[in-house]
Coordinates of C-alpha atoms and ligand atoms in Angstrom, one line a residue:
M1 CA -10.3 -21.9 -12.0
Q2 CA -11.5 -22.7 -15.5
V3 CA -12.2 -25.9 -17.4
I4 CA -10.6 -26.1 -20.9
K5 CA -9.7 -28.6 -23.6
A6 CA -6.2 -29.8 -22.7
D7 CA -3.2 -29.5 -25.0
E8 CA 0.5 -30.4 -24.9
R9 CA 1.1 -27.8 -22.1
H10 CA -1.0 -29.9 -19.7
I11 CA 0.6 -33.4 -20.2
D12 CA 2.6 -33.4 -16.9
G13 CA -0.3 -31.9 -14.9
I14 CA -2.7 -34.6 -16.2
A15 CA -0.2 -37.3 -15.4
K16 CA 0.2 -36.0 -11.9
V17 CA -3.4 -35.5 -11.0
C18 CA -4.4 -38.9 -12.5
T19 CA -1.5 -40.7 -10.8
D20 CA -2.0 -39.0 -7.4
G21 CA -5.8 -39.3 -7.7
Y22 CA -5.6 -43.0 -8.5
W23 CA -3.3 -43.7 -5.5
A24 CA -5.5 -41.6 -3.2
T25 CA -8.6 -43.4 -4.4
Y26 CA -7.4 -47.0 -4.5
G27 CA -4.2 -47.1 -2.5
D28 CA -5.9 -48.7 0.6
S29 CA -7.9 -51.3 -1.3
Y30 CA -5.8 -52.5 -4.3
P31 CA -2.4 -54.1 -4.2
K32 CA 0.5 -51.8 -4.9
E33 CA 1.6 -53.8 -7.9
Y34 CA -1.8 -53.5 -9.5
I35 CA -1.9 -49.7 -9.1
Q36 CA 1.6 -49.3 -10.4
R37 CA 0.7 -51.3 -13.5
I38 CA -2.4 -49.4 -14.2
V39 CA -0.9 -46.0 -13.6
K40 CA 2.1 -46.8 -15.8
E41 CA -0.2 -48.0 -18.6
F42 CA -2.5 -45.0 -18.6
Y43 CA -0.8 -42.0 -17.1
N44 CA 2.5 -41.9 -18.9
A45 CA 3.6 -38.8 -20.9
D46 CA 3.7 -40.6 -24.3
R47 CA 0.2 -41.9 -24.0
I48 CA -1.1 -38.5 -22.7
L49 CA 0.6 -36.7 -25.5
N50 CA -1.3 -38.9 -28.0
E51 CA -4.5 -38.4 -26.0
V52 CA -4.3 -34.6 -25.9
T53 CA -3.7 -34.4 -29.7
T54 CA -6.4 -36.8 -30.6
S55 CA -10.1 -35.9 -30.6
N56 CA -12.9 -37.8 -32.1
K57 CA -16.2 -39.4 -31.1
H58 CA -14.6 -42.3 -29.5
W59 CA -12.1 -40.3 -27.5
G60 CA -13.0 -36.6 -27.1
G61 CA -9.6 -35.6 -25.6
Y62 CA -8.9 -34.5 -22.1
F63 CA -10.6 -31.6 -20.4
V64 CA -8.6 -30.0 -17.5
A65 CA -9.5 -27.7 -14.6
V66 CA -6.7 -25.1 -14.5
E67 CA -5.9 -22.5 -11.9
N68 CA -2.9 -20.1 -12.4
G69 CA -1.6 -22.5 -15.1
K70 CA -1.7 -25.5 -12.7
V71 CA -3.8 -28.6 -13.5
L72 CA -6.2 -29.4 -10.6
G73 CA -8.2 -32.1 -12.3
A74 CA -8.6 -33.9 -15.6
G75 CA -11.2 -36.0 -17.3
G76 CA -11.9 -37.6 -20.7
G77 CA -14.6 -39.6 -22.4
G78 CA -16.2 -40.6 -25.6
M79 CA -18.9 -42.5 -27.3
I80 CA -19.4 -46.2 -26.8
G81 CA -22.5 -46.5 -28.9
K82 CA -24.7 -44.4 -31.2
A83 CA -26.3 -42.5 -28.4
A84 CA -24.2 -43.6 -25.4
G85 CA -21.3 -41.7 -24.0
E86 CA -18.9 -42.8 -21.3
I87 CA -16.6 -41.1 -18.7
F88 CA -13.4 -43.0 -19.2
V89 CA -11.3 -41.1 -16.7
L90 CA -11.9 -38.3 -14.1
Y91 CA -9.4 -37.4 -11.3
L92 CA -8.6 -34.4 -9.2
D93 CA -5.7 -33.3 -7.1
P94 CA -6.7 -35.2 -3.9
D95 CA -6.4 -32.0 -1.9
R96 CA -9.0 -30.2 -4.0
R97 CA -11.9 -32.5 -3.8
N98 CA -15.4 -31.3 -2.9
E99 CA -15.0 -27.8 -4.3
G100 CA -17.2 -28.3 -7.4
I101 CA -14.3 -28.9 -9.7
G102 CA -15.3 -32.5 -10.6
T103 CA -18.8 -31.3 -11.5
K104 CA -17.4 -28.7 -13.9
I105 CA -15.3 -31.3 -15.7
L106 CA -18.2 -33.7 -15.8
D107 CA -20.4 -30.9 -17.3
A108 CA -17.8 -30.2 -20.0
L109 CA -17.7 -33.9 -20.9
T110 CA -21.5 -34.1 -20.9
T111 CA -21.8 -31.1 -23.2
Q112 CA -19.3 -32.7 -25.6
Q113 CA -21.1 -36.1 -25.6
K114 CA -24.5 -34.5 -26.2
E115 CA -22.9 -32.8 -29.2
F116 CA -21.8 -36.3 -30.3
G117 CA -25.5 -37.4 -30.0
A118 CA -25.5 -39.0 -26.6
D119 CA -28.7 -39.3 -24.6
E120 CA -27.2 -41.6 -22.0
Q121 CA -23.9 -41.6 -20.1
W122 CA -22.0 -44.4 -18.5
V123 CA -19.1 -44.7 -16.1
S124 CA -17.2 -47.6 -14.4
V125 CA -16.2 -47.1 -10.8
G126 CA -14.1 -49.5 -8.7
K127 CA -16.4 -51.4 -6.3
G128 CA -16.1 -49.8 -2.9
N129 CA -14.7 -46.5 -4.2
Q130 CA -16.2 -44.2 -1.7
K131 CA -14.4 -41.2 -3.2
G132 CA -16.2 -41.7 -6.5
I133 CA -19.5 -43.5 -6.0
P134 CA -21.2 -40.8 -3.9
F135 CA -20.2 -38.2 -6.4
Y136 CA -21.8 -40.1 -9.3
E137 CA -24.9 -40.9 -7.3
S138 CA -25.3 -37.3 -6.3
R139 CA -25.2 -36.5 -10.1
D140 CA -28.1 -39.0 -10.7
F141 CA -26.1 -41.9 -12.0
I142 CA -27.8 -45.2 -11.2
F143 CA -26.1 -48.6 -10.5
K144 CA -26.6 -51.0 -13.4
Y145 CA -24.3 -54.0 -13.1
E146 CA -21.0 -55.4 -11.9
K147 CA -18.2 -56.5 -14.2
Q148 CA -14.5 -57.6 -14.0
S149 CA -12.3 -54.5 -14.0
Y150 CA -10.3 -53.6 -17.1
G151 CA -6.7 -54.4 -16.5
N152 CA -7.2 -57.7 -14.6
I153 CA -4.7 -60.2 -15.5
E154 CA -5.0 -64.0 -14.9
G155 CA -5.9 -64.7 -11.3
E156 CA -7.1 -61.1 -10.5
N157 CA -10.7 -60.5 -9.8
F158 CA -11.1 -56.8 -9.2
V159 CA -14.7 -55.7 -9.8
S160 CA -16.0 -52.5 -11.3
L161 CA -19.5 -51.1 -11.0
R162 CA -21.2 -49.8 -14.1
Y163 CA -23.3 -46.7 -13.5
Y164 CA -25.6 -44.9 -16.0
R165 CA -27.7 -41.8 -16.3
P166 CA -29.9 -40.2 -19.0
I167 CA -28.5 -36.9 -20.2
Ligands
COA201 C1 -15.0 -38.0 -8.1 C2 -14.4 -36.6 -8.2 C3 -13.8 -36.4 -9.6 C4 -15.5 -35.6 -7.9 O1 -15.0 -34.3 -8.0 P1 -15.2 -33.2 -6.8 O2 -14.7 -31.9 -7.3 O3 -14.6 -33.8 -5.6 O4 -16.8 -33.2 -6.7 P2 -17.7 -31.9 -6.6 O5 -17.2 -31.0 -5.5 O6 -18.0 -31.3 -7.9 O7 -19.1 -32.6 -6.1 C5 -19.1 -33.4 -5.0 C6 -20.5 -33.9 -4.9 O8 -20.5 -35.2 -4.5 C7 -21.3 -35.4 -3.3 N1 -20.5 -36.2 -2.4 C8 -19.2 -36.2 -2.2 N2 -18.9 -37.1 -1.2 C9 -20.1 -37.6 -0.8 C10 -20.4 -38.5 0.2 N3 -19.5 -39.1 1.0 N4 -21.7 -38.7 0.4 C11 -22.7 -38.1 -0.3 N5 -22.4 -37.2 -1.3 C12 -21.1 -37.0 -1.5 C13 -21.5 -34.1 -2.7 O9 -22.9 -34.1 -2.4 C14 -21.2 -33.1 -3.8 O10 -22.4 -32.7 -4.4 P3 -23.0 -31.2 -4.0 O11 -22.0 -30.2 -4.6 O12 -24.3 -31.1 -4.7 O13 -23.1 -31.1 -2.5 C15 -13.3 -36.4 -7.1 O14 -13.8 -36.5 -5.8 C16 -12.2 -37.4 -7.2 O15 -11.2 -37.2 -7.9 N6 -12.3 -38.6 -6.5 C17 -11.3 -39.6 -6.5 C18 -11.1 -40.2 -7.9 C19 -12.3 -40.9 -8.4 O16 -12.9 -41.7 -7.7 N7 -12.6 -40.7 -9.6 C20 -13.7 -41.4 -10.3 C21 -13.2 -42.7 -10.8 S1 -14.0 -43.0 -12.3

């Protein structure tokens, strides 16, 4: 398994791990319609094509964990302030959690963000996400505050937790 910068070859694999990962993570706690809307907005092939061919400080492109050509995990991030990076997305094949793959992707994103000048790193995690929160806490992220989740439409009140660590 190696972690590399993604390109066009990885589009379908990224869409699959992010979609499967999102359902596995939030399928029991969020309504089906909400998940379908988010997955359709973020993990469609057109958007991912754009995201693997764009790389700048604000979006550093996707990094993928690949084994025998198969995408096992994907993550991406960028800068949200002069010295602040953020993990915008990080998902694995749900059958390949807890093998160290997420840590390797997080490390690649962290190295990139340090090169962009980050000395702190942020992430948003859905409140109650027990597949994500213990991972970030084990990597020294600290809970900072709650906010309304991105993607809420009128009448929805899903909550995200903002976590932070110095890097
Ligand atoms: C979060 C995620 C990317 C982490 O990747 P991963 O490959 O499973 O994680 P790793 O194997 O690298 O590391 C797991 C670490 O988390 C810790 N951990 C995991 N579950 C834990 C739990 N229930 N309690 C305490 N610690 C836990 C382990 O201690 C482990 O650290 P260690 O290697 O020092 O023992 C992956 O689990 C995932 O896709 N989760 C669902 C999607 C998600 O929530 N993504 C984040 C949304 S932003």
